[in-house]
mmCIF file of C-alpha atoms in Angstrom:
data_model
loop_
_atom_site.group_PDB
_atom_site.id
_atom_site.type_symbol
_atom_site.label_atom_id
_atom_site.label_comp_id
_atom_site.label_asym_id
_atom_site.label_seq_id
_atom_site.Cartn_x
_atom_site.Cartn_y
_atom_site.Cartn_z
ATOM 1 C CA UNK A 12 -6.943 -12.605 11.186
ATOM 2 C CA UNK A 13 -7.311 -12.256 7.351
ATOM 3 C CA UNK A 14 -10.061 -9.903 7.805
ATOM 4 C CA UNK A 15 -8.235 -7.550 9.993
ATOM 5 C CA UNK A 16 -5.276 -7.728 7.691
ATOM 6 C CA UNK A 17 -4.102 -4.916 5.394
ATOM 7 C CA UNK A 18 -1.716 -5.556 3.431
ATOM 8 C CA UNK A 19 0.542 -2.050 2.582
ATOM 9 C CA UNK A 20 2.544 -1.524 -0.515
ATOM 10 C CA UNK A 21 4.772 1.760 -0.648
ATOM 11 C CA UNK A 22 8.260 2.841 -1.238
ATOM 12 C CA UNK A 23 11.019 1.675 1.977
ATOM 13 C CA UNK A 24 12.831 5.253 0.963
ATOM 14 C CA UNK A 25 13.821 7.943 4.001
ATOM 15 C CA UNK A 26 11.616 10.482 2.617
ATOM 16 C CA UNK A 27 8.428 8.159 2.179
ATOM 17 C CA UNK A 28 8.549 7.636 5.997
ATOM 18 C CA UNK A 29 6.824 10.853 6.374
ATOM 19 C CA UNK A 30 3.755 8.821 5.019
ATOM 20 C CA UNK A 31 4.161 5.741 6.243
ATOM 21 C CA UNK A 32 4.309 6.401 9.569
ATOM 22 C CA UNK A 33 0.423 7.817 9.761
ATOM 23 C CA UNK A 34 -0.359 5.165 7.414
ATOM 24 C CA UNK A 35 0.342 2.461 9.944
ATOM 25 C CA UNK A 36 -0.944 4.476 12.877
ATOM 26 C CA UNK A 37 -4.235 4.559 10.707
ATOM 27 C CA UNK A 38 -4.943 1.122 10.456
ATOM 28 C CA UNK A 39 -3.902 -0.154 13.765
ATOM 29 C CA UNK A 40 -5.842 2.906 15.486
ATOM 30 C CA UNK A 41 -9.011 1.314 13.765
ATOM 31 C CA UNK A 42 -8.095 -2.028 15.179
ATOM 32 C CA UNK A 43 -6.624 -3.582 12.148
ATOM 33 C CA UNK A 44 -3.555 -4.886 11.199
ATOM 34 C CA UNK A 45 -0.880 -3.594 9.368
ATOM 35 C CA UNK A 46 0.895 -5.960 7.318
ATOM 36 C CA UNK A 47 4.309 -4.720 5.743
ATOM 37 C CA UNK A 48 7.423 -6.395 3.960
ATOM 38 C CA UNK A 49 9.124 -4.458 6.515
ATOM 39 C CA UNK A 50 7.676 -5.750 9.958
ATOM 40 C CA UNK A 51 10.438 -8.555 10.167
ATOM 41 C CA UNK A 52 14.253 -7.529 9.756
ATOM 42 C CA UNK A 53 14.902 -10.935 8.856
ATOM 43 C CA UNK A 54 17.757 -10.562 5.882
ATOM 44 C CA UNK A 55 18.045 -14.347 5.146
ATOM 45 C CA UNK A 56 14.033 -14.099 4.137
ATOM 46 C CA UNK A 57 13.374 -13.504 0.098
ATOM 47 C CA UNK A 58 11.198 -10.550 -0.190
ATOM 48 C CA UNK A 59 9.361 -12.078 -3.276
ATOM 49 C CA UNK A 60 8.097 -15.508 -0.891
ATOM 50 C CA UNK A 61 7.218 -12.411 1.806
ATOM 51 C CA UNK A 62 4.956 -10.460 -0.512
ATOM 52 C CA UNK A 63 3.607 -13.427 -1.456
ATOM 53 C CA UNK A 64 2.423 -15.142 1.955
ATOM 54 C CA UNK A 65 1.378 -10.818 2.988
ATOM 55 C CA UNK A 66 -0.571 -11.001 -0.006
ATOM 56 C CA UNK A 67 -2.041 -13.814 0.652
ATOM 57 C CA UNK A 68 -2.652 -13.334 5.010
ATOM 58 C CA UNK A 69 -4.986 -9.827 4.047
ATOM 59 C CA UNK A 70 -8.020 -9.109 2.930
ATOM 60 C CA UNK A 71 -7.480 -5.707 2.586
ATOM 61 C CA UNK A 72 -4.274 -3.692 0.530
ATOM 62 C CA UNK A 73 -2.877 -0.301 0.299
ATOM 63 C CA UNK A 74 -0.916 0.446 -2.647
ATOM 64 C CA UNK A 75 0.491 3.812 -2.781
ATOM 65 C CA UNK A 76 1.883 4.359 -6.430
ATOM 66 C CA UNK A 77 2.793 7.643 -6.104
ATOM 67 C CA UNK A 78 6.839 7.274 -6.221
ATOM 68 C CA UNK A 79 5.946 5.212 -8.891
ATOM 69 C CA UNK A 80 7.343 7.665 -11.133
ATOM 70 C CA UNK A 81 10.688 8.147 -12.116
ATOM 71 C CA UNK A 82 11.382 11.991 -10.770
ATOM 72 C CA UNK A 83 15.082 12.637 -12.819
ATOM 73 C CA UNK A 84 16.168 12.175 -16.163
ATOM 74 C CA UNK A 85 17.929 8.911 -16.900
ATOM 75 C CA UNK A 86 16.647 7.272 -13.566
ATOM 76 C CA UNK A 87 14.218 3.837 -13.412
ATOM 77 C CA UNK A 88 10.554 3.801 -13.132
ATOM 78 C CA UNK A 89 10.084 1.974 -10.151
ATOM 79 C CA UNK A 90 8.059 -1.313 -10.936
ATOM 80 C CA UNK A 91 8.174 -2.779 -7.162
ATOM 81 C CA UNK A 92 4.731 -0.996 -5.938
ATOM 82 C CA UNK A 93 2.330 -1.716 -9.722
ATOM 83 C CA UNK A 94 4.079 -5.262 -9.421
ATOM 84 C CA UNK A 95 2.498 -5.948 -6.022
ATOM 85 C CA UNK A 96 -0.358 -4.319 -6.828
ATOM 86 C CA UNK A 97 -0.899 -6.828 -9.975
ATOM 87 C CA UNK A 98 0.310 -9.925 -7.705
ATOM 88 C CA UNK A 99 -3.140 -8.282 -4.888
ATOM 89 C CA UNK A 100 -5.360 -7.996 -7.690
ATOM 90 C CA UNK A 101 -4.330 -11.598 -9.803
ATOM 91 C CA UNK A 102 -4.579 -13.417 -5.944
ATOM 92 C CA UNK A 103 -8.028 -12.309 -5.584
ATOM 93 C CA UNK A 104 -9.383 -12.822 -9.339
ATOM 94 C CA UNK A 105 -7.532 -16.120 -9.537
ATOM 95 C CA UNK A 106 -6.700 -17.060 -5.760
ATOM 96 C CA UNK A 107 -8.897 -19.533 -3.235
ATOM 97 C CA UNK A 108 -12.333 -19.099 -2.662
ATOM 98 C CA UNK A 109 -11.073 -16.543 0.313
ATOM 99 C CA UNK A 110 -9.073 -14.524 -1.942
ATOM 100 C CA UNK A 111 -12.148 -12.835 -4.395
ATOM 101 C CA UNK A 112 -13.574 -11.178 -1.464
ATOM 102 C CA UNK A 113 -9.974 -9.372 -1.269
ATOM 103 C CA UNK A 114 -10.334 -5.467 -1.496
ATOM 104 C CA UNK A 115 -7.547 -2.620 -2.604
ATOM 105 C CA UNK A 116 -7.223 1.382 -2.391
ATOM 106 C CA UNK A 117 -4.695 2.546 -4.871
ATOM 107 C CA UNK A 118 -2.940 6.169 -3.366
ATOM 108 C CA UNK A 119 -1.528 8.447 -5.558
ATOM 109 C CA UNK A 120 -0.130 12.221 -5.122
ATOM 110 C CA UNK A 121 -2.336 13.641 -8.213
ATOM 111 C CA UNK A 122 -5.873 13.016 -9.125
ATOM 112 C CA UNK A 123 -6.044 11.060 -13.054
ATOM 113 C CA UNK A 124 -2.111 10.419 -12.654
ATOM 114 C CA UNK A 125 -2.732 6.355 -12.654
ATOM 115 C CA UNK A 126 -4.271 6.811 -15.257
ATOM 116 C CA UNK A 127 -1.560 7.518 -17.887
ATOM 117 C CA UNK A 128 -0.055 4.484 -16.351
ATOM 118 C CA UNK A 129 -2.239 1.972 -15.512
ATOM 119 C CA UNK A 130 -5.639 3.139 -17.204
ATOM 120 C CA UNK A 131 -6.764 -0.636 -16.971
ATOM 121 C CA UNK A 132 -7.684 0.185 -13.194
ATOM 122 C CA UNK A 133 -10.264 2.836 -13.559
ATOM 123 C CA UNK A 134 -12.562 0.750 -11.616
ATOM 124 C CA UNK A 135 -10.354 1.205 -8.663
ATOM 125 C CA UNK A 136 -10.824 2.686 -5.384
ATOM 126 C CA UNK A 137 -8.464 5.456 -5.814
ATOM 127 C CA UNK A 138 -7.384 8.196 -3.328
ATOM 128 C CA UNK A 139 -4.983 11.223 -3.274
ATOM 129 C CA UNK A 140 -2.846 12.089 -0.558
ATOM 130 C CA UNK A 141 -1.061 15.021 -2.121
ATOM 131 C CA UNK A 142 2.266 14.197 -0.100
ATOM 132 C CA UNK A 143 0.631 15.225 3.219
ATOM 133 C CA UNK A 144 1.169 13.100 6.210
ATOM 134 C CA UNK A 145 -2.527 14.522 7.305
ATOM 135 C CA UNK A 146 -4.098 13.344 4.039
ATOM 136 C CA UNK A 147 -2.715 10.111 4.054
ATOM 137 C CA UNK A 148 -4.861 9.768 7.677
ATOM 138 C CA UNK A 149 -7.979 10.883 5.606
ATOM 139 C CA UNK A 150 -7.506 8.500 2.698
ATOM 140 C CA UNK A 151 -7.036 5.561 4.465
ATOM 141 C CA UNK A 152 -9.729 6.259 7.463
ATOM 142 C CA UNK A 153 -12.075 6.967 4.872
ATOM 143 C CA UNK A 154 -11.617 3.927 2.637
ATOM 144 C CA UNK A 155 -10.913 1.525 5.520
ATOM 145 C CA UNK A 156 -14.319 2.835 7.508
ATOM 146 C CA UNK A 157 -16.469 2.054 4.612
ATOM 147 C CA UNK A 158 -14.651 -1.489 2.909
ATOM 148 C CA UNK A 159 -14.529 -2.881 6.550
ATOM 149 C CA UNK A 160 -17.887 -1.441 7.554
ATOM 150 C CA UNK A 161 -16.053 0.372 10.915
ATOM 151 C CA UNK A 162 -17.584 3.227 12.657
ATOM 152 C CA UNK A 163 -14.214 4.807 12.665
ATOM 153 C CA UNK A 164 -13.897 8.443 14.221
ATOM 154 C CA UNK A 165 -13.279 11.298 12.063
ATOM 155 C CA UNK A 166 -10.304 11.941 10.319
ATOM 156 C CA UNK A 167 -9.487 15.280 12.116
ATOM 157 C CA UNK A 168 -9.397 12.940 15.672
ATOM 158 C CA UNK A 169 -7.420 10.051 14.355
ATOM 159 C CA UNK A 170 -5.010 12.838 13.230
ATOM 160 C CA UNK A 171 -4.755 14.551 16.663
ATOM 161 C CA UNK A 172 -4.599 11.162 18.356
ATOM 162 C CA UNK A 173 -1.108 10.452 15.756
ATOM 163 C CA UNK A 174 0.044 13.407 16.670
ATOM 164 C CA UNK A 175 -0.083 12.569 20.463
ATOM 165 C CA UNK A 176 1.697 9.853 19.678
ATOM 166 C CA UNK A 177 4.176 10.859 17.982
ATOM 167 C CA UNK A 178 4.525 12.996 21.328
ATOM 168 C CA UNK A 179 4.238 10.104 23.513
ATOM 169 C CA UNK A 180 6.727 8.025 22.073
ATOM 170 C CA UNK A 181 9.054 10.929 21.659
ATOM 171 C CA UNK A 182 9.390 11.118 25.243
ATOM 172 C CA UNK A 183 9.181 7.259 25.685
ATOM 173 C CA UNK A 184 12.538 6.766 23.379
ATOM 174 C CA UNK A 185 14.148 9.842 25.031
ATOM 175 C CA UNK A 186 14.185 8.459 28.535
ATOM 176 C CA UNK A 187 15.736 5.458 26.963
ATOM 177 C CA UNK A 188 18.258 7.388 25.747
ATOM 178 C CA UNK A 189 17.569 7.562 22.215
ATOM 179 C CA UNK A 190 18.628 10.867 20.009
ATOM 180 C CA UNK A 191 16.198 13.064 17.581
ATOM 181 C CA UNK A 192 18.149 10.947 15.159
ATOM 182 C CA UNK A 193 17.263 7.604 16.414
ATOM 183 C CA UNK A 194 13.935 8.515 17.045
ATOM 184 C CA UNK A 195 13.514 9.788 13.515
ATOM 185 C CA UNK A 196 15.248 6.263 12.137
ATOM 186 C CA UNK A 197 13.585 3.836 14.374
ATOM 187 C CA UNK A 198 12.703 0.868 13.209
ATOM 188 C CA UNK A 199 9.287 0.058 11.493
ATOM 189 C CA UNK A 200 8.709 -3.042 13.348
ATOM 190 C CA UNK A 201 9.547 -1.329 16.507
ATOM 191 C CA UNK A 202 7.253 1.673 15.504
ATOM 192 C CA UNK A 203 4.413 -0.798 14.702
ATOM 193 C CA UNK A 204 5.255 -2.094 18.440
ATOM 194 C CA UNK A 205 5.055 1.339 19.855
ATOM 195 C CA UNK A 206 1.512 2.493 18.203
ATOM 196 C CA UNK A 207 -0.029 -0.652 18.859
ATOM 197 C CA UNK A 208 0.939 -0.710 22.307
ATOM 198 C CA UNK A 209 -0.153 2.884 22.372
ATOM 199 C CA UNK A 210 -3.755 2.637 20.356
ATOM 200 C CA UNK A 211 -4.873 -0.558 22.430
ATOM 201 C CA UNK A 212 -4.283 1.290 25.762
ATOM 202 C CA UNK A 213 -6.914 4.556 24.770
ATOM 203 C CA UNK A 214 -9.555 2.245 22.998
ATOM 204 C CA UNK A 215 -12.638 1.711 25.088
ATOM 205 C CA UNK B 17 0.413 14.383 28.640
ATOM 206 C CA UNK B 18 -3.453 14.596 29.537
ATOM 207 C CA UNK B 19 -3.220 18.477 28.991
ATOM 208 C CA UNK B 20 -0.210 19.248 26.899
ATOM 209 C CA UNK B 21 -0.698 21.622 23.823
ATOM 210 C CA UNK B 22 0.209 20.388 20.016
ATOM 211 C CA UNK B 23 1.259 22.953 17.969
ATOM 212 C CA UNK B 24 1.116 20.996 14.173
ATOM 213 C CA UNK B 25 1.584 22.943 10.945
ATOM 214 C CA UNK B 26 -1.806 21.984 9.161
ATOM 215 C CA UNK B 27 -2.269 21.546 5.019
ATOM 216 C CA UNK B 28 -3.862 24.621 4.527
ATOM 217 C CA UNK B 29 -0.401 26.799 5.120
ATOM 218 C CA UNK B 30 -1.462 27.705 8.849
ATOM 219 C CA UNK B 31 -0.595 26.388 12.365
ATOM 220 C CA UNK B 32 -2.942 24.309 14.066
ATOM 221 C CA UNK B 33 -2.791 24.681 18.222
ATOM 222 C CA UNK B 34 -4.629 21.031 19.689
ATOM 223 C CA UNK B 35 -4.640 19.816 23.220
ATOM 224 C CA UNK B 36 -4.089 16.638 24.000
ATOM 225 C CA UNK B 37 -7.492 14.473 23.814
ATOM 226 C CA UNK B 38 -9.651 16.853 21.538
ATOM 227 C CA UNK B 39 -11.171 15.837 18.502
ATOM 228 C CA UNK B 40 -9.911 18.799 16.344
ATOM 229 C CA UNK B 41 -7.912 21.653 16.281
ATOM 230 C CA UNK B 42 -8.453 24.871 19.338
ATOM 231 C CA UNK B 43 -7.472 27.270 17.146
ATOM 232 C CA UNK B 44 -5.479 28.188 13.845
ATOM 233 C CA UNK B 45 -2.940 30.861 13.303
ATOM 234 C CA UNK B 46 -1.039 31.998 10.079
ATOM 235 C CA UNK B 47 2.383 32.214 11.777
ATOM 236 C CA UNK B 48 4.406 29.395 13.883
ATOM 237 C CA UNK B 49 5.195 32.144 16.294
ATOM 238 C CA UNK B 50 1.390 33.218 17.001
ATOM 239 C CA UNK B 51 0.759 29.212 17.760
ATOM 240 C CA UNK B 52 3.717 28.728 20.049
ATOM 241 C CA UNK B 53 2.718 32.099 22.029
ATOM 242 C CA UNK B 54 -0.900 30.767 22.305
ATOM 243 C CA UNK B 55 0.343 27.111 22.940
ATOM 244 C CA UNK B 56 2.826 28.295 25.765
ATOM 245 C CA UNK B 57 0.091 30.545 27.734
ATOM 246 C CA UNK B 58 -1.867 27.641 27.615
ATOM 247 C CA UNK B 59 0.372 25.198 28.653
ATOM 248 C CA UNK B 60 2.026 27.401 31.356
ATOM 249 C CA UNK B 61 -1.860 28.095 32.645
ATOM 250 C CA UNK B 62 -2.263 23.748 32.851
ATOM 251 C CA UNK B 63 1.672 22.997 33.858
ATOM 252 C CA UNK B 64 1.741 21.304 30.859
ATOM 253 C CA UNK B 65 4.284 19.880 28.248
ATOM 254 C CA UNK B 66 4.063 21.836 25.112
ATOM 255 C CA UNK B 67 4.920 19.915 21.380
ATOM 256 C CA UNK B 68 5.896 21.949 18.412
ATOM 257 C CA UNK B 69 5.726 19.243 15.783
ATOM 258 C CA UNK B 70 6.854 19.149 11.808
ATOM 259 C CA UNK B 71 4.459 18.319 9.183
ATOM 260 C CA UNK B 72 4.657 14.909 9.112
ATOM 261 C CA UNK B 73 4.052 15.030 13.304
ATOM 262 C CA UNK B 74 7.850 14.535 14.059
ATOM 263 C CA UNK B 75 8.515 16.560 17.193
ATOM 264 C CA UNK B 76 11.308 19.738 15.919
ATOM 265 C CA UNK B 77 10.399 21.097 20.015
ATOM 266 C CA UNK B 78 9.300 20.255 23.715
ATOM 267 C CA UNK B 79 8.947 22.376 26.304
ATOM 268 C CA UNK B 80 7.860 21.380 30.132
ATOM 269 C CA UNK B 81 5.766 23.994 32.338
ATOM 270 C CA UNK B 82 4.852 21.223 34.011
ATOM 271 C CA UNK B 83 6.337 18.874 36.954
ATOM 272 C CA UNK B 84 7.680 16.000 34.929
ATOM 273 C CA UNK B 85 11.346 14.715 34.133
ATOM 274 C CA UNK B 86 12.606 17.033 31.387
ATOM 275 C CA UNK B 87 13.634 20.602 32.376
ATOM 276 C CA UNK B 88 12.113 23.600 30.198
ATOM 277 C CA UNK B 89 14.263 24.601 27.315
ATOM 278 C CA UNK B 90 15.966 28.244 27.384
#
């Protein structure tokens, strides 16, 4: 399992959901699996033992440091996402044997912006997604197709295939009686439920 | 769902129309209105569910020409 495992890093906000939700359909529409600190709503669980054991279950990690920034005066740069990503890269420089052949994109809305903040990571596989759902597809299809040697489809089809998804399980949660609203709030590890249910079905 | 019609804002400004199955976009239009008419002929021609869908592929719109549980909007 630790080679099918990608670990993802981002912000839990309302807004980043736009994102995250073709993130995950990425990854589990090329057969991998999306590992998240928010695939078990278990409260009594400390996030910092999570990360850790995610960290340590994937070979692969997405770290999207693009709310990284802090947007308003007076407000806190947010350190969660460049902590995790230090905790990915230390596992695999100083983790078991398994851990060095660990591997990590690094997302960001502007070209060069990591670099005023992190500049030690030039080296990185680095990818911008602009803060369109449709990039994000492209970014993480491309990167995961090459680091885990896939012969993925195209970007344009694993778009169109999210997007009948996002139909699908529109109509799915309506007949259970679910609102736009709950629809739009559902919960991630329910989502995750829902597009691998829906991905395994259509692959040959 | 085999034939229903997507109609997706895409990230170049326009509106993408895409049927369900296809690798890429049928066409592209510069106004929402110009996809939905296309998208609606088609789907009406297949008795088909037609999507109109936000950016992020959240569904704002669904309309049934087809024979399935949920009546046409309007």
């Amino acid at each position: 399992m630790f080679h099918k495992s990608v670990f993802i890093n981002c912000p839990f906000d309302e807004k980043y959901i736009e994102l995250l939700r073709p993130l995950l359909f990425t990854v589990l529409y090329l057969d991998m699996v999306p590992r998240i600190a928010l695939e078990r709503l278990d409260a009594g669980e400390a996030r910092f033992s999570k990360i850790v054991e995610l960290i340590g279950a994937c070979k692969y990690g997405i770290h999207d440091l693009s709310r990284a920034k802090a947007e308003k005066r007076d407000e806190y740069y947010r350190m969660n996402m460049p902590f995790e990503l230090g905790l990915d890269i230390g596992a695999k420089l100083f983790g078991q044997v398994q851990l060095s052949g660990k591997i990590t994109l690094i997302l960001e809305e502007e070209r060069y912006r990591h670099q005023a903040t992190i500049s030690d990571l030039s080296n990185a596989d680095i990818a911008v997604h602009g803060n369109e759902p449709e990039e994000v597809v492209k970014a993480v299809r491309d990167w995961l197709s090459h680091a885990a040697n896939l012969r993925a489809d195209g970007p344009s089809a694993i778009w169109g295939a999210f997007i009948e998804f996002m139909a699908h399980n529109y109509d799915a949660l309506k007949q259970r009686g679910y609102s736009d609203k709950d629809i739009e709030r559902l919960p991630i590890p329910e989502l995750i439920e829902n597009m691998s249910i829906w991905t395994a079905a259509r692959r040959p | 769902m085999s034939k229903s019609k997507h109609v997706v804002p895409n990230s170049k400004g326009g509106w993408s129309v895409r049927s369900a199955g296809a690798s890429r976009a049928a066409r592209t239009f510069d106004s929402q209105s110009e996809a939905v008419a296309y998208a609606r002929d088609a789907a009406r021609a297949n008795h088909s569910e037609l999507y109109i869908h936000r950016r992020d592929g959240t569904i704002s719109d669904r309309r049934s020409y087809g024979r399935d549980p949920f009546p046409p909007k309007g």
